[in-house]
Amino acid sequence: MIAPSILSADFAHLADEADAVDNADWLHVDVMDAHFVPNLTLGLPVVQSLRKATALPLDCHLMIDDPDRWAPGYAEAGAANVTFHVEAAHDPVQTARAIRRAGALAGLSVKPGTPLEPYLEVLKEFDTLLVMTVEPGFGGQKFMAEVLPKVRLAREHVRAGHLRLFVEVDGGIADDTIEAAAEAGADVFVAGSAVYGADDPRAAVEALRARARGAMTG
């Protein structure tokens, strides 16, 4: 699945930018609070407005402090998937359950330097694992291939039946990196500048999807 990131879109025309990728699977919404990461983007009111402006499922990635308090509100606002960072959460299991009760899938994200092994048991409470392939906080960064062993580990546990979740990657995903992520076992790909920096965002979505599928079946 391809999830274009509106972090790379024109914030003055978000409804139009969502329409420009209406062939995507999810629309990725980066929420940053200038505390957990050194950048400030958009928050709950914009998500509520986007929900009215597009039929695409909203994939909200919360790069914020205290997600235990704030994450369920994004599910209540109509997000399809709400992901928060394990590094910021005090009680990830209870937060995941609150997100699910509010009607969304629950996602857990790990930064590049955070090992996955300590959270494999916790991940049984989640629907999505988001492996950051850049340091969170800014778009347009270079893909970090050294984190792909975490993707492989997650996929091994899914194949073995220990976990049932989407394995999502976010950061530096483009024509020259998506195949490596797909081969490692990712099945949801967040792409920002590779989509919104293209002359034809819809065509860029299709091209990325084709490359990922080719890598998965090749």
PDB file of N, CA, C and O in Angstrom, residues 131-158:
ATOM      1  N   VAL A 131       8.186   1.473  11.059  1.00  0.00           N
ATOM      2  CA  VAL A 131       9.642   1.540  11.222  1.00  0.00           C
ATOM      3  C   VAL A 131      10.137   2.801  10.527  1.00  0.00           C
ATOM      4  O   VAL A 131      10.003   2.941   9.307  1.00  0.00           O
ATOM      5  N   MET A 132      10.690   3.720  11.311  1.00  0.00           N
ATOM      6  CA  MET A 132      11.210   4.946  10.723  1.00  0.00           C
ATOM      7  C   MET A 132      12.519   4.653   9.996  1.00  0.00           C
ATOM      8  O   MET A 132      13.452   4.090  10.578  1.00  0.00           O
ATOM      9  N   THR A 133      12.566   5.046   8.730  1.00  0.00           N
ATOM     10  CA  THR A 133      13.769   4.854   7.924  1.00  0.00           C
ATOM     11  C   THR A 133      14.531   6.166   7.749  1.00  0.00           C
ATOM     12  O   THR A 133      15.442   6.259   6.926  1.00  0.00           O
ATOM     13  N   VAL A 134      14.134   7.167   8.540  1.00  0.00           N
ATOM     14  CA  VAL A 134      14.893   8.405   8.756  1.00  0.00           C
ATOM     15  C   VAL A 134      14.630   8.813  10.204  1.00  0.00           C
ATOM     16  O   VAL A 134      13.734   8.282  10.855  1.00  0.00           O
ATOM     17  N   GLU A 135      15.382   9.786  10.693  1.00  0.00           N
ATOM     18  CA  GLU A 135      15.059  10.352  11.998  1.00  0.00           C
ATOM     19  C   GLU A 135      13.779  11.174  11.864  1.00  0.00           C
ATOM     20  O   GLU A 135      13.664  11.993  10.947  1.00  0.00           O
ATOM     21  N   PRO A 136      12.799  10.981  12.737  1.00  0.00           N
ATOM     22  CA  PRO A 136      11.538  11.711  12.592  1.00  0.00           C
ATOM     23  C   PRO A 136      11.710  13.206  12.830  1.00  0.00           C
ATOM     24  O   PRO A 136      12.565  13.629  13.606  1.00  0.00           O
ATOM     25  N   GLY A 137      10.903  13.981  12.117  1.00  0.00           N
ATOM     26  CA  GLY A 137      10.885  15.412  12.352  1.00  0.00           C
ATOM     27  C   GLY A 137      10.935  16.274  11.108  1.00  0.00           C
ATOM     28  O   GLY A 137      10.432  17.387  11.109  1.00  0.00           O
ATOM     29  N   PHE A 138      11.513  15.755  10.027  1.00  0.00           N
ATOM     30  CA  PHE A 138      11.638  16.542   8.807  1.00  0.00           C
ATOM     31  C   PHE A 138      11.476  15.640   7.592  1.00  0.00           C
ATOM     32  O   PHE A 138      11.884  14.480   7.598  1.00  0.00           O
ATOM     33  N   GLY A 139      10.898  16.185   6.526  1.00  0.00           N
ATOM     34  CA  GLY A 139      10.800  15.461   5.275  1.00  0.00           C
ATOM     35  C   GLY A 139      12.067  15.606   4.458  1.00  0.00           C
ATOM     36  O   GLY A 139      12.947  16.404   4.758  1.00  0.00           O
ATOM     37  N   GLY A 140      12.158  14.808   3.396  1.00  0.00           N
ATOM     38  CA  GLY A 140      13.244  14.950   2.441  1.00  0.00           C
ATOM     39  C   GLY A 140      14.581  14.387   2.875  1.00  0.00           C
ATOM     40  O   GLY A 140      15.613  14.709   2.289  1.00  0.00           O
ATOM     41  N   GLN A 141      14.589  13.525   3.907  1.00  0.00           N
ATOM     42  CA  GLN A 141      15.851  12.963   4.376  1.00  0.00           C
ATOM     43  C   GLN A 141      16.232  11.707   3.594  1.00  0.00           C
ATOM     44  O   GLN A 141      15.423  11.100   2.902  1.00  0.00           O
ATOM     45  N   LYS A 142      17.503  11.312   3.744  1.00  0.00           N
ATOM     46  CA  LYS A 142      18.016  10.141   3.046  1.00  0.00           C
ATOM     47  C   LYS A 142      17.605   8.857   3.760  1.00  0.00           C
ATOM     48  O   LYS A 142      17.681   8.741   4.982  1.00  0.00           O
ATOM     49  N   PHE A 143      17.163   7.894   2.988  1.00  0.00           N
ATOM     50  CA  PHE A 143      16.751   6.568   3.458  1.00  0.00           C
ATOM     51  C   PHE A 143      17.889   5.874   4.197  1.00  0.00           C
ATOM     52  O   PHE A 143      19.026   5.850   3.732  1.00  0.00           O
ATOM     53  N   MET A 144      17.581   5.301   5.372  1.00  0.00           N
ATOM     54  CA  MET A 144      18.571   4.602   6.188  1.00  0.00           C
ATOM     55  C   MET A 144      18.383   3.093   6.058  1.00  0.00           C
ATOM     56  O   MET A 144      17.564   2.487   6.748  1.00  0.00           O
ATOM     57  N   ALA A 145      19.144   2.486   5.158  1.00  0.00           N
ATOM     58  CA  ALA A 145      18.996   1.052   4.907  1.00  0.00           C
ATOM     59  C   ALA A 145      19.371   0.213   6.122  1.00  0.00           C
ATOM     60  O   ALA A 145      18.926  -0.936   6.244  1.00  0.00           O
ATOM     61  N   GLU A 146      20.145   0.782   7.043  1.00  0.00           N
ATOM     62  CA  GLU A 146      20.595   0.009   8.199  1.00  0.00           C
ATOM     63  C   GLU A 146      19.467  -0.360   9.154  1.00  0.00           C
ATOM     64  O   GLU A 146      19.664  -1.184  10.057  1.00  0.00           O
ATOM     65  N   VAL A 147      18.280   0.215   8.979  1.00  0.00           N
ATOM     66  CA  VAL A 147      17.156  -0.148   9.850  1.00  0.00           C
ATOM     67  C   VAL A 147      16.333  -1.303   9.273  1.00  0.00           C
ATOM     68  O   VAL A 147      15.423  -1.801   9.948  1.00  0.00           O
ATOM     69  N   LEU A 148      16.642  -1.739   8.068  1.00  0.00           N
ATOM     70  CA  LEU A 148      15.828  -2.783   7.440  1.00  0.00           C
ATOM     71  C   LEU A 148      15.824  -4.112   8.194  1.00  0.00           C
ATOM     72  O   LEU A 148      14.844  -4.863   8.087  1.00  0.00           O
ATOM     73  N   PRO A 149      16.859  -4.462   8.970  1.00  0.00           N
ATOM     74  CA  PRO A 149      16.735  -5.690   9.779  1.00  0.00           C
ATOM     75  C   PRO A 149      15.530  -5.680  10.708  1.00  0.00           C
ATOM     76  O   PRO A 149      14.960  -6.742  10.992  1.00  0.00           O
ATOM     77  N   LYS A 150      15.107  -4.516  11.161  1.00  0.00           N
ATOM     78  CA  LYS A 150      13.892  -4.451  12.002  1.00  0.00           C
ATOM     79  C   LYS A 150      12.656  -4.813  11.191  1.00  0.00           C
ATOM     80  O   LYS A 150      11.736  -5.470  11.693  1.00  0.00           O
ATOM     81  N   VAL A 151      12.625  -4.366   9.943  1.00  0.00           N
ATOM     82  CA  VAL A 151      11.513  -4.732   9.054  1.00  0.00           C
ATOM     83  C   VAL A 151      11.497  -6.247   8.837  1.00  0.00           C
ATOM     84  O   VAL A 151      10.450  -6.896   8.907  1.00  0.00           O
ATOM     85  N   ARG A 152      12.666  -6.815   8.598  1.00  0.00           N
ATOM     86  CA  ARG A 152      12.761  -8.265   8.381  1.00  0.00           C
ATOM     87  C   ARG A 152      12.319  -9.038   9.621  1.00  0.00           C
ATOM     88  O   ARG A 152      11.603 -10.048   9.524  1.00  0.00           O
ATOM     89  N   LEU A 153      12.735  -8.566  10.785  1.00  0.00           N
ATOM     90  CA  LEU A 153      12.351  -9.241  12.024  1.00  0.00           C
ATOM     91  C   LEU A 153      10.837  -9.209  12.210  1.00  0.00           C
ATOM     92  O   LEU A 153      10.224 -10.230  12.570  1.00  0.00           O
ATOM     93  N   ALA A 154      10.231  -8.062  11.969  1.00  0.00           N
ATOM     94  CA  ALA A 154       8.777  -7.960  12.101  1.00  0.00           C
ATOM     95  C   ALA A 154       8.077  -8.889  11.119  1.00  0.00           C
ATOM     96  O   ALA A 154       7.115  -9.587  11.469  1.00  0.00           O
ATOM     97  N   ARG A 155       8.557  -8.915   9.881  1.00  0.00           N
ATOM     98  CA  ARG A 155       7.934  -9.778   8.871  1.00  0.00           C
ATOM     99  C   ARG A 155       8.071 -11.242   9.246  1.00  0.00           C
ATOM    100  O   ARG A 155       7.130 -12.042   9.036  1.00  0.00           O
ATOM    101  N   GLU A 156       9.195 -11.633   9.812  1.00  0.00           N
ATOM    102  CA  GLU A 156       9.369 -13.024  10.245  1.00  0.00           C
ATOM    103  C   GLU A 156       8.322 -13.395  11.297  1.00  0.00           C
ATOM    104  O   GLU A 156       7.754 -14.498  11.255  1.00  0.00           O
ATOM    105  N   HIS A 157       8.057 -12.490  12.213  1.00  0.00           N
ATOM    106  CA  HIS A 157       7.078 -12.774  13.260  1.00  0.00           C
ATOM    107  C   HIS A 157       5.653 -12.795  12.701  1.00  0.00           C
ATOM    108  O   HIS A 157       4.810 -13.555  13.179  1.00  0.00           O
ATOM    109  N   VAL A 158       5.388 -11.980  11.689  1.00  0.00           N
ATOM    110  CA  VAL A 158       4.075 -12.024  11.035  1.00  0.00           C
ATOM    111  C   VAL A 158       3.907 -13.348  10.303  1.00  0.00           C
ATOM    112  O   VAL A 158       2.859 -14.015  10.416  1.00  0.00           O
TER     113      VAL A 158
END
